[in-house]
CSV table of N, CA and C in Angstrom, one decimal:
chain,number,residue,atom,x,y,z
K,1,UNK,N,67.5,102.8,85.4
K,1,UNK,CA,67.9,104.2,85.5
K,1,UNK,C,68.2,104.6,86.9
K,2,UNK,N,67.6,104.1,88.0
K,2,UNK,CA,67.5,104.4,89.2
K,2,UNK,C,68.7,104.1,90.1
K,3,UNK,N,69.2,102.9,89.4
K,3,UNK,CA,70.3,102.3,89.9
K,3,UNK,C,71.6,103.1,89.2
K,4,UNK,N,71.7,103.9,88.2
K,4,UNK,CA,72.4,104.1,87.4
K,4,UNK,C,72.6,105.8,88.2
K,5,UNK,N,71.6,106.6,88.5
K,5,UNK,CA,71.7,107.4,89.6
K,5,UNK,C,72.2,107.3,90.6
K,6,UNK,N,71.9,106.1,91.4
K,6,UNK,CA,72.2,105.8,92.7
K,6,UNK,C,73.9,105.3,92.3
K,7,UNK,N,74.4,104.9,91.8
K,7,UNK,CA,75.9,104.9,91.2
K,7,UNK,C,76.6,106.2,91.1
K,8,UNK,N,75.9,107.1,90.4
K,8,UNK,CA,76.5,108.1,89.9
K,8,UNK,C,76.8,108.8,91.0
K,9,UNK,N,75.7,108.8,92.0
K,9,UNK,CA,76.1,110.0,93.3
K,9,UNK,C,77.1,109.4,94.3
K,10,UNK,N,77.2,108.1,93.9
K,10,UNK,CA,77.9,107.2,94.8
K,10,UNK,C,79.5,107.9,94.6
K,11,UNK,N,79.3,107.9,92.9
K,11,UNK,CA,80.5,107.7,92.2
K,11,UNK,C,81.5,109.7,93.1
K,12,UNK,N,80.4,110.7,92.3
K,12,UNK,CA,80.7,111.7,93.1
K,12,UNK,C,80.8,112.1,94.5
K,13,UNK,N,80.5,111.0,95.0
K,13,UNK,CA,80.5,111.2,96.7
K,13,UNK,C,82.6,110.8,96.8
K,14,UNK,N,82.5,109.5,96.3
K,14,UNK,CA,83.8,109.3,96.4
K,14,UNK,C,85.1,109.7,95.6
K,15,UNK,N,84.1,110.5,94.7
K,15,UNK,CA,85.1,111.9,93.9
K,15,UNK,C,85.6,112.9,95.2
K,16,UNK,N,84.7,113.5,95.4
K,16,UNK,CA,84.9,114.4,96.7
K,16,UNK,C,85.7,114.2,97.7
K,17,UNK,N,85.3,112.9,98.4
K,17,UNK,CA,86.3,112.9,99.4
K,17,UNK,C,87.7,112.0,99.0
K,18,UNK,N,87.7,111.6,98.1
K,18,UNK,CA,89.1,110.7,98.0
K,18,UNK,C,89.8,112.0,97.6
K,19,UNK,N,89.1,113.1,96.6
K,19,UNK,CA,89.9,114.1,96.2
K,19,UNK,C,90.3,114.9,97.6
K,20,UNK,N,89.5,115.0,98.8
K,20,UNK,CA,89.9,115.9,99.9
K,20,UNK,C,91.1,115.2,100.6
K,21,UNK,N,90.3,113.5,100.7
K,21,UNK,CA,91.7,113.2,101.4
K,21,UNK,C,92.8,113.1,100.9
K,22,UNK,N,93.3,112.7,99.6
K,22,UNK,CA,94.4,112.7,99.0
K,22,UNK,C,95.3,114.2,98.9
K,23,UNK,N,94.6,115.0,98.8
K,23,UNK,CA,95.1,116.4,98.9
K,23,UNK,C,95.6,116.9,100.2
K,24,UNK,N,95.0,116.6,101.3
K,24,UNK,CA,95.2,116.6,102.4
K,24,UNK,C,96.1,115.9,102.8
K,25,UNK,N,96.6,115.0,102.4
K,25,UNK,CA,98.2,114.0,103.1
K,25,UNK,C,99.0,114.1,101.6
K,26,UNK,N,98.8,114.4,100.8
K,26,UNK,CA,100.2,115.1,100.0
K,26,UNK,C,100.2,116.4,100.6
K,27,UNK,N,99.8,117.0,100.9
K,27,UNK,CA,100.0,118.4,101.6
K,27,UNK,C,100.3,118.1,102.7
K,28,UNK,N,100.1,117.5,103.4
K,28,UNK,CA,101.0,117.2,105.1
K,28,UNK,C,102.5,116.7,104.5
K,29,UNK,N,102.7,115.9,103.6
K,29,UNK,CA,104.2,115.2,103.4
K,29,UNK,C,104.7,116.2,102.6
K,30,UNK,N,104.3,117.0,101.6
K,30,UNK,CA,104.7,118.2,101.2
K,30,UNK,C,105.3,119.4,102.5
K,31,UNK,N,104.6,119.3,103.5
K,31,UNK,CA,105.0,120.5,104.4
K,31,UNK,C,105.7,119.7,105.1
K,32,UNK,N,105.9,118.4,105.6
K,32,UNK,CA,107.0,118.0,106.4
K,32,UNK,C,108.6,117.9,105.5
K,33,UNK,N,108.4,117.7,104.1
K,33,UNK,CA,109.7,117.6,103.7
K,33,UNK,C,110.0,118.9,103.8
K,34,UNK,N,109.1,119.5,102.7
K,34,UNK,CA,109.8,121.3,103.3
K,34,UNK,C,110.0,121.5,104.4
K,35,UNK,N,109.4,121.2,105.4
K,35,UNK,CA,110.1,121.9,106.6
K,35,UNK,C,111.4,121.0,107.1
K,36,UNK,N,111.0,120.0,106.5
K,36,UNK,CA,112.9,119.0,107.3
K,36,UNK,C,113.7,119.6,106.7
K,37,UNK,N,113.7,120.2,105.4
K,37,UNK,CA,114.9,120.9,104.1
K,37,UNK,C,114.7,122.2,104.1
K,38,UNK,N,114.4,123.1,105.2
K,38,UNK,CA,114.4,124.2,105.1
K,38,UNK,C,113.7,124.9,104.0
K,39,UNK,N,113.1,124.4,103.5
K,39,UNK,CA,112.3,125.0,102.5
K,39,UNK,C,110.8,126.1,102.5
K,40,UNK,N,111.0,127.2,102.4
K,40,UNK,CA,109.9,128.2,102.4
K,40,UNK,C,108.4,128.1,102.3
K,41,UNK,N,109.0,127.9,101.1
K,41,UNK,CA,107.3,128.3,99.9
K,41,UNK,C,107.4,126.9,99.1
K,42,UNK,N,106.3,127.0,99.1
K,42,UNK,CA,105.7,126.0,97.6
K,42,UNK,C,105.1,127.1,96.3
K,43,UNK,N,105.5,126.3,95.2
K,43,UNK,CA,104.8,127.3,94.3
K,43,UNK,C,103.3,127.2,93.9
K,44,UNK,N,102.6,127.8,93.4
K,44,UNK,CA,101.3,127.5,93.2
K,44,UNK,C,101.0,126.6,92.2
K,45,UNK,N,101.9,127.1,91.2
K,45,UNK,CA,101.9,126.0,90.4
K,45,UNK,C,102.3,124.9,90.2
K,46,UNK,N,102.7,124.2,91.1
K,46,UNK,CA,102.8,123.1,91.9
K,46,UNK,C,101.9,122.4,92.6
K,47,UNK,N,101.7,123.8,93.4
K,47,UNK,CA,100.0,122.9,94.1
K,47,UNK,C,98.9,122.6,93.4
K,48,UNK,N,98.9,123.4,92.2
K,48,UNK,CA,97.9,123.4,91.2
K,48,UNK,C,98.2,121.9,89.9
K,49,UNK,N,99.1,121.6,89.9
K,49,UNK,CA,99.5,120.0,89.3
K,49,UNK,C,99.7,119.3,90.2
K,50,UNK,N,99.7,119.5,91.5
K,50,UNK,CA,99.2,118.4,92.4
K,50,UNK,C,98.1,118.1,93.0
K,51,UNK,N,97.2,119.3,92.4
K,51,UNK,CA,95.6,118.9,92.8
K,51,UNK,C,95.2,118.3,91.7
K,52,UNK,N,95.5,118.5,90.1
K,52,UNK,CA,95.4,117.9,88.6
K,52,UNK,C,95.6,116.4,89.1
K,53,UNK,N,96.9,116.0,89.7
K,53,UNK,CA,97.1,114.7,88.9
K,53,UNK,C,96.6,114.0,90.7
K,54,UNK,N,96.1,114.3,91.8
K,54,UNK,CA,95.7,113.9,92.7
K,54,UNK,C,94.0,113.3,92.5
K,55,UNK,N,92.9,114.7,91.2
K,55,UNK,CA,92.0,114.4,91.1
K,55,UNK,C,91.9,113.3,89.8
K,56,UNK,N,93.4,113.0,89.1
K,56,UNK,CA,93.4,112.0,88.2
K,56,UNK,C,92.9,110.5,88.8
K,57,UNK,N,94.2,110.6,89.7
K,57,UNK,CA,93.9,109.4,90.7
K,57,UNK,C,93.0,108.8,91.0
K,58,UNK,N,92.2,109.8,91.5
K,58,UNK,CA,90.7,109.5,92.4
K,58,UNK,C,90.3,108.9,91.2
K,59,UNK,N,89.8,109.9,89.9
K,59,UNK,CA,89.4,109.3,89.0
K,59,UNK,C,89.4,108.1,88.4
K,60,UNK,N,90.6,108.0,88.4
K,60,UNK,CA,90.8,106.0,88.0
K,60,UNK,C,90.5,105.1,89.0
K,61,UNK,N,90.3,105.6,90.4
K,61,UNK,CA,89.9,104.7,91.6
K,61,UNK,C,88.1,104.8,91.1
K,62,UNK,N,87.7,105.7,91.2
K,62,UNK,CA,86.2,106.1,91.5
K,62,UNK,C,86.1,105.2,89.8
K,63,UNK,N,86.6,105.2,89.0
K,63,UNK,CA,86.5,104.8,87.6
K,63,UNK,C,86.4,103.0,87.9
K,64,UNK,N,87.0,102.5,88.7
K,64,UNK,CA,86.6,100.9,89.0
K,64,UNK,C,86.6,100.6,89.9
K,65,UNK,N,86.6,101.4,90.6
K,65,UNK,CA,85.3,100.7,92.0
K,65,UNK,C,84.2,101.2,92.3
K,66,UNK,N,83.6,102.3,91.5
K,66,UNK,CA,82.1,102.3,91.2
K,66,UNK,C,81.3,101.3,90.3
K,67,UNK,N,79.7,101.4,90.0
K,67,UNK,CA,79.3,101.0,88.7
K,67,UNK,C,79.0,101.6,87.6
K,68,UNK,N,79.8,103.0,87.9
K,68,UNK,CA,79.0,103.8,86.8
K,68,UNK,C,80.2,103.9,85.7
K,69,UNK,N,81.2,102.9,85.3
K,69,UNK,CA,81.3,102.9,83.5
K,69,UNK,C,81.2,100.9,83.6
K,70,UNK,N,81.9,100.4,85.3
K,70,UNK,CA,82.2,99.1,84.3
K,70,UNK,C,81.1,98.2,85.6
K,71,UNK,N,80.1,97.9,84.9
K,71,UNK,CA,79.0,97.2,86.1
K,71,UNK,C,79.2,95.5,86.4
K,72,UNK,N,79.5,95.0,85.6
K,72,UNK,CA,79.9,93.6,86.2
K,72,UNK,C,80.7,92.9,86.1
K,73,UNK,N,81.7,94.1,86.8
K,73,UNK,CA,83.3,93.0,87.3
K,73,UNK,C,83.3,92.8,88.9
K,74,UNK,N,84.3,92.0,89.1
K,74,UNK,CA,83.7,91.3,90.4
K,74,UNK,C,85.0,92.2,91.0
K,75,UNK,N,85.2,91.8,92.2
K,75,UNK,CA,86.4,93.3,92.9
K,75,UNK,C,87.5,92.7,92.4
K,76,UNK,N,88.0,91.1,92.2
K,76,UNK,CA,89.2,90.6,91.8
K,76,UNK,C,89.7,91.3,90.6
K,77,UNK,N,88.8,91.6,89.2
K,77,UNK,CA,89.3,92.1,87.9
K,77,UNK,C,88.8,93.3,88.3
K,78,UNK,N,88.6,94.3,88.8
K,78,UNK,CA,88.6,95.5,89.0
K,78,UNK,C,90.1,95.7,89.8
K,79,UNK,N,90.3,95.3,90.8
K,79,UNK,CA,91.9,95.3,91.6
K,79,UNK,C,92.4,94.8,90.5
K,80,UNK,N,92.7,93.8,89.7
K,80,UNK,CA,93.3,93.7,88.9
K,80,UNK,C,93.9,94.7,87.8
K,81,UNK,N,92.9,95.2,87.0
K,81,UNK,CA,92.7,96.3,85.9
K,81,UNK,C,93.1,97.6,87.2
K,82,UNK,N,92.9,97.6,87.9
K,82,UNK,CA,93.3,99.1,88.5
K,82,UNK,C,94.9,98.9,89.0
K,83,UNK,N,94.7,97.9,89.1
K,83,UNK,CA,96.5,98.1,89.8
K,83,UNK,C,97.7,98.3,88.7
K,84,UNK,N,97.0,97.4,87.4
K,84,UNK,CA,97.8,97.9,86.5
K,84,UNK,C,97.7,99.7,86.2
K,85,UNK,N,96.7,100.1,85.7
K,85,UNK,CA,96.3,101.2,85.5
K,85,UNK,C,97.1,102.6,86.2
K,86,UNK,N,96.9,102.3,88.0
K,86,UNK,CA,97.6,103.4,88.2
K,86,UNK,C,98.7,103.2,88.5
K,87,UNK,N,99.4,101.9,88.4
K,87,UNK,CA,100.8,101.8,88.6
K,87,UNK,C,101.1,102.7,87.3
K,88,UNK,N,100.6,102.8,85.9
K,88,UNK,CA,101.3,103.3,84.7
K,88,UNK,C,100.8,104.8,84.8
K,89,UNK,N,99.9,105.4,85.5
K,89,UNK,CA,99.2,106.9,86.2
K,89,UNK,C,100.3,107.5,86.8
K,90,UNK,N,100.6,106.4,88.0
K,90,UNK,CA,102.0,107.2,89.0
K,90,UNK,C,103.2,106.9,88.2
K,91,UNK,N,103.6,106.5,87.5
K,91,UNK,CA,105.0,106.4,86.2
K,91,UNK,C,104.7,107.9,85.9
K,92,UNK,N,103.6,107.8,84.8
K,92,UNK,CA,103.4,109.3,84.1
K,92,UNK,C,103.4,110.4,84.7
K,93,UNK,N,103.0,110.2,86.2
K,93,UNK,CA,102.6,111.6,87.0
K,93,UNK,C,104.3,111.7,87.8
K,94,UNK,N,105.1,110.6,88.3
K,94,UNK,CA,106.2,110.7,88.2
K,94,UNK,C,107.4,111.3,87.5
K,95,UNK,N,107.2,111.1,86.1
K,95,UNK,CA,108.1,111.6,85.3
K,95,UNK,C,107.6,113.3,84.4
K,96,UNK,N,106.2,113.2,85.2
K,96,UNK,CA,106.0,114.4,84.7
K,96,UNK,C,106.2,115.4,85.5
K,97,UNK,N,105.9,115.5,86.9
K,97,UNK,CA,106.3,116.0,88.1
K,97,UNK,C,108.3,116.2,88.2
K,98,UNK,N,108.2,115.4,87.7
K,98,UNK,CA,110.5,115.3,88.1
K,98,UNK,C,110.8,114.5,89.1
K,99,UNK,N,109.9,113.6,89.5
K,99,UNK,CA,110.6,112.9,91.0
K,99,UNK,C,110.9,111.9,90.1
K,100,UNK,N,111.1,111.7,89.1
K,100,UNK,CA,112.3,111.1,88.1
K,100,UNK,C,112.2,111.7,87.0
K,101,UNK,N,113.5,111.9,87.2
K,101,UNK,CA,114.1,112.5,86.1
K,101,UNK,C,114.5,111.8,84.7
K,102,UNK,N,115.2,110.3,85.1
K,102,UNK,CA,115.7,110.0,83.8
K,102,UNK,C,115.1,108.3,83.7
K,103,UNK,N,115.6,107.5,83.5
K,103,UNK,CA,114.7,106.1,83.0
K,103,UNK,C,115.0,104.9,84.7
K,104,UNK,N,115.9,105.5,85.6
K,104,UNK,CA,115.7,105.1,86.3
K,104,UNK,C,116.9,104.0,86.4
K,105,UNK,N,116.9,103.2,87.8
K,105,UNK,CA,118.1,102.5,88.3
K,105,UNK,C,117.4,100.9,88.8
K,106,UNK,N,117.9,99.9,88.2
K,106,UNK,CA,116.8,98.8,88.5
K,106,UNK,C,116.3,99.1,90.5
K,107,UNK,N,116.8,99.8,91.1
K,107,UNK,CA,117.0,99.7,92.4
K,107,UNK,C,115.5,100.4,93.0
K,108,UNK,N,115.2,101.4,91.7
K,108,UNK,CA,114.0,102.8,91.8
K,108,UNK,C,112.9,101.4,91.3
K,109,UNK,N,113.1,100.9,90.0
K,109,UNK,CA,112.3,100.2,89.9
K,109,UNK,C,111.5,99.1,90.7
K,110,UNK,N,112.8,98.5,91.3
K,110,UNK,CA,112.4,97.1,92.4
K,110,UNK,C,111.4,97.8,93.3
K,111,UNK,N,111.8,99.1,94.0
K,111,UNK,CA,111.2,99.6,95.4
K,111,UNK,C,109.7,99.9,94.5
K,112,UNK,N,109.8,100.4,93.3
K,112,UNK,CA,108.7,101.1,92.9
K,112,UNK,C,107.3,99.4,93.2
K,113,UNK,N,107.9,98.5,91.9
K,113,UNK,CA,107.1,97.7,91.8
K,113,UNK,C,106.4,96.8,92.9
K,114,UNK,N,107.8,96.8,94.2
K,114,UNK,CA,107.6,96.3,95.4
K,114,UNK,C,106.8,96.4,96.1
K,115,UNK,N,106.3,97.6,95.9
K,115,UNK,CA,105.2,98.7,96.6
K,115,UNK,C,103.8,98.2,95.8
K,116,UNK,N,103.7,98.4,94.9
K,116,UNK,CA,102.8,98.4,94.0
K,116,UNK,C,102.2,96.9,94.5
K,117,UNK,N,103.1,95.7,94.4
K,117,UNK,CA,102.9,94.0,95.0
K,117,UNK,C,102.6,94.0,95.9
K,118,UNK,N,103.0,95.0,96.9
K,118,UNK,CA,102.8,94.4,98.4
K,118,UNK,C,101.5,95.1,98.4
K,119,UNK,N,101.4,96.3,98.1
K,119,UNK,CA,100.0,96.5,98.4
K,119,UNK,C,98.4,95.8,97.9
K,120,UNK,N,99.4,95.3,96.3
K,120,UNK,CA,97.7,94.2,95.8
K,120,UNK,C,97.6,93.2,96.8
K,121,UNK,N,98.9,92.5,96.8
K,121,UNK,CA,98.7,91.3,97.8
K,121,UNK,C,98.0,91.6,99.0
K,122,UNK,N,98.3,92.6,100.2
K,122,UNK,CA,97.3,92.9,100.8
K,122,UNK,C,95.8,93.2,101.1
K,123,UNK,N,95.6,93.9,99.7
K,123,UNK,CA,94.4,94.1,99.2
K,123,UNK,C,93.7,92.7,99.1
K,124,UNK,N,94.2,91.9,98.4
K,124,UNK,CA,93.9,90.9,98.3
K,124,UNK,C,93.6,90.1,99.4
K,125,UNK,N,94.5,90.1,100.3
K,125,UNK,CA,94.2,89.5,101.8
K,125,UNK,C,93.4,89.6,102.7
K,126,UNK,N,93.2,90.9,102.5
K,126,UNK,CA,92.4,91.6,103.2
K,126,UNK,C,90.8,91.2,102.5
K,127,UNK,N,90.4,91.0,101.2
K,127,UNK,CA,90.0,90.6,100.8
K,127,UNK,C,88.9,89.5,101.1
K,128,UNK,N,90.3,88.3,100.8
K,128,UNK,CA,89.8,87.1,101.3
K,128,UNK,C,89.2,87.0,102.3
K,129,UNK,N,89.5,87.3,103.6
K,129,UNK,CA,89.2,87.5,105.0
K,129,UNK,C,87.7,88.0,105.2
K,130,UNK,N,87.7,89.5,104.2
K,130,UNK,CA,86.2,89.8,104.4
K,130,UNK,C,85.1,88.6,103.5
K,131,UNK,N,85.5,88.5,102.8
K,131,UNK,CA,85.0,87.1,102.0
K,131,UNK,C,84.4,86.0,102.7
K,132,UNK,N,85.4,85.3,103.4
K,132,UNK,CA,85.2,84.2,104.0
K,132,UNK,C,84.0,84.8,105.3
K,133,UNK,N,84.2,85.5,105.9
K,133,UNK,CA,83.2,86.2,107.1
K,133,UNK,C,82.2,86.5,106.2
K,134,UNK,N,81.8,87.1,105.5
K,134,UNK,CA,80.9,87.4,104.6
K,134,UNK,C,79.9,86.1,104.4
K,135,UNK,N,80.9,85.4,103.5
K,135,UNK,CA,80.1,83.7,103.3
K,135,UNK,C,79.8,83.0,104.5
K,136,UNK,N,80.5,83.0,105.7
K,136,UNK,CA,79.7,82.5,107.1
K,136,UNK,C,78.9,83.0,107.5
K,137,UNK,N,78.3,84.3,107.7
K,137,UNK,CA,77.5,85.1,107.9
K,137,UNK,C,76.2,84.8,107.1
K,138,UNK,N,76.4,84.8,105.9
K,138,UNK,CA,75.5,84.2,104.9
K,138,UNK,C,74.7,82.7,105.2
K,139,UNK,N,75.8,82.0,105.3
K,139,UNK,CA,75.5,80.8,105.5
K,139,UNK,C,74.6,80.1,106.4
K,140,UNK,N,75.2,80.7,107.8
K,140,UNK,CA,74.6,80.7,109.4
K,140,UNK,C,72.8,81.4,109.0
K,141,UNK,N,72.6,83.0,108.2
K,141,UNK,CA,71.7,83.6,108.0
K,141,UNK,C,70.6,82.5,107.3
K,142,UNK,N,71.3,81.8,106.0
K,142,UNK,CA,70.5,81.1,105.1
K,142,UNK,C,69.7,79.6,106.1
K,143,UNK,N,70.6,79.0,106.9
K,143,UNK,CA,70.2,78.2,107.9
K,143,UNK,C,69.6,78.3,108.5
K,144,UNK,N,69.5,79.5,109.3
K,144,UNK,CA,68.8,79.9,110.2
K,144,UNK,C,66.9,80.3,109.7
K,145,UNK,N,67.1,80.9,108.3
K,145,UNK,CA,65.8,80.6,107.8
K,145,UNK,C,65.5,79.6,107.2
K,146,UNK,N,66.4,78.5,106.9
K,146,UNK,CA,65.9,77.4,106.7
K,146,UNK,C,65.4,76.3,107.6
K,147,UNK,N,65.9,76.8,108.9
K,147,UNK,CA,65.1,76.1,110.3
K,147,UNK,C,63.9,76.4,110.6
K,148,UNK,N,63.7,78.2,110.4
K,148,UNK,CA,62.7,78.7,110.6
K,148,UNK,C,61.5,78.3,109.9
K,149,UNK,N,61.8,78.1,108.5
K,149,UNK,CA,60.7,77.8,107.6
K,149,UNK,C,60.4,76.3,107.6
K,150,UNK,N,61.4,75.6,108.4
K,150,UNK,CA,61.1,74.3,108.2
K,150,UNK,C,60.2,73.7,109.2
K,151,UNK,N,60.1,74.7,110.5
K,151,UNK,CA,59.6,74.7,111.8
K,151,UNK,C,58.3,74.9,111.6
K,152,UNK,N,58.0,76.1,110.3
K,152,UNK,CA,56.5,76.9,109.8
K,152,UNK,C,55.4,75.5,109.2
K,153,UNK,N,56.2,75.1,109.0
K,153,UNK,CA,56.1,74.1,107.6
K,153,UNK,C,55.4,72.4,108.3
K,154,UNK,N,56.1,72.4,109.6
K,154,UNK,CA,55.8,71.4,110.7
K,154,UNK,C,56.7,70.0,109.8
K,155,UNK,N,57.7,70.4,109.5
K,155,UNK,CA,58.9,69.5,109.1
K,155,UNK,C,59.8,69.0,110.1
């Protein structure tokens, strides 16, 4: 139960701020296109379905990369399951917003999915890398008390 708290606040902590920061730079790129297109005002009701489907987002992030619905997947099938997931989130929230309008041009699709690849792949890379440092660090650590104790031990 203790651990299941210590998740949950985890989980809300990174409700909070993924929801501030994501709100925060669609609102910067919202005020730079308006202001490159001369454009005034935003409507509220706009801002208000872009805080909805911003705190969707978060939600499906905070939803698998916390422990509090899915506890033992490892980050590969969690990136996995999520990449699918909000790739079909940003579809819906695309076609429901208007930044497509109709079924699209294989050209929207290529750039769309392209994005979608290059960023798992990265993720992934980036991944590996902490991995491997991770496992050295380990390793060097586990040796290091196994000299120690072997030293105690008069081995």
């Amino acid at each position: 139960m203790k651990n299941y708290k210590k998740d949950f606040v985890q989980f809300l902590v990174w409700m909070r701020n993924g929801t501030a920061f994501c709100t925060s730079w669609f609102l910067i790129l919202w005020l730079l296109y308006n202001h490159s297109w001369g454009i005034e005002q935003i409507a509220t009701d706009r801002l208000i379905e872009m805080l909805l489907f911003v705190v969707g987002g978060v939600f499906v992030f905070c939803s698998f990369f916390t422990r509090v619905f899915i506890r033992k997947w490892n980050f590969q099938k969690r990136l996995n399951c999520f990449m699918v997931v909000i790739a079909l989130y940003e579809c819906f929230v695309f076609y429901a917003t208007g930044v497509w309008e109709s079924s699209g041009n294989p050209f929207m699709w290529i750039v769309f999915f392209g994005v979608i690849l290059l960023s798992y792949f990265l993720c992934m890379a980036i991944y590996q890398v902490y991995s491997r440092r991770q496992g050295e660090l380990f390793t060097k650590a586990l040796q290091n008390y196994q000299q120690k104790r072997s030293m105690e031990n008069g081995k």
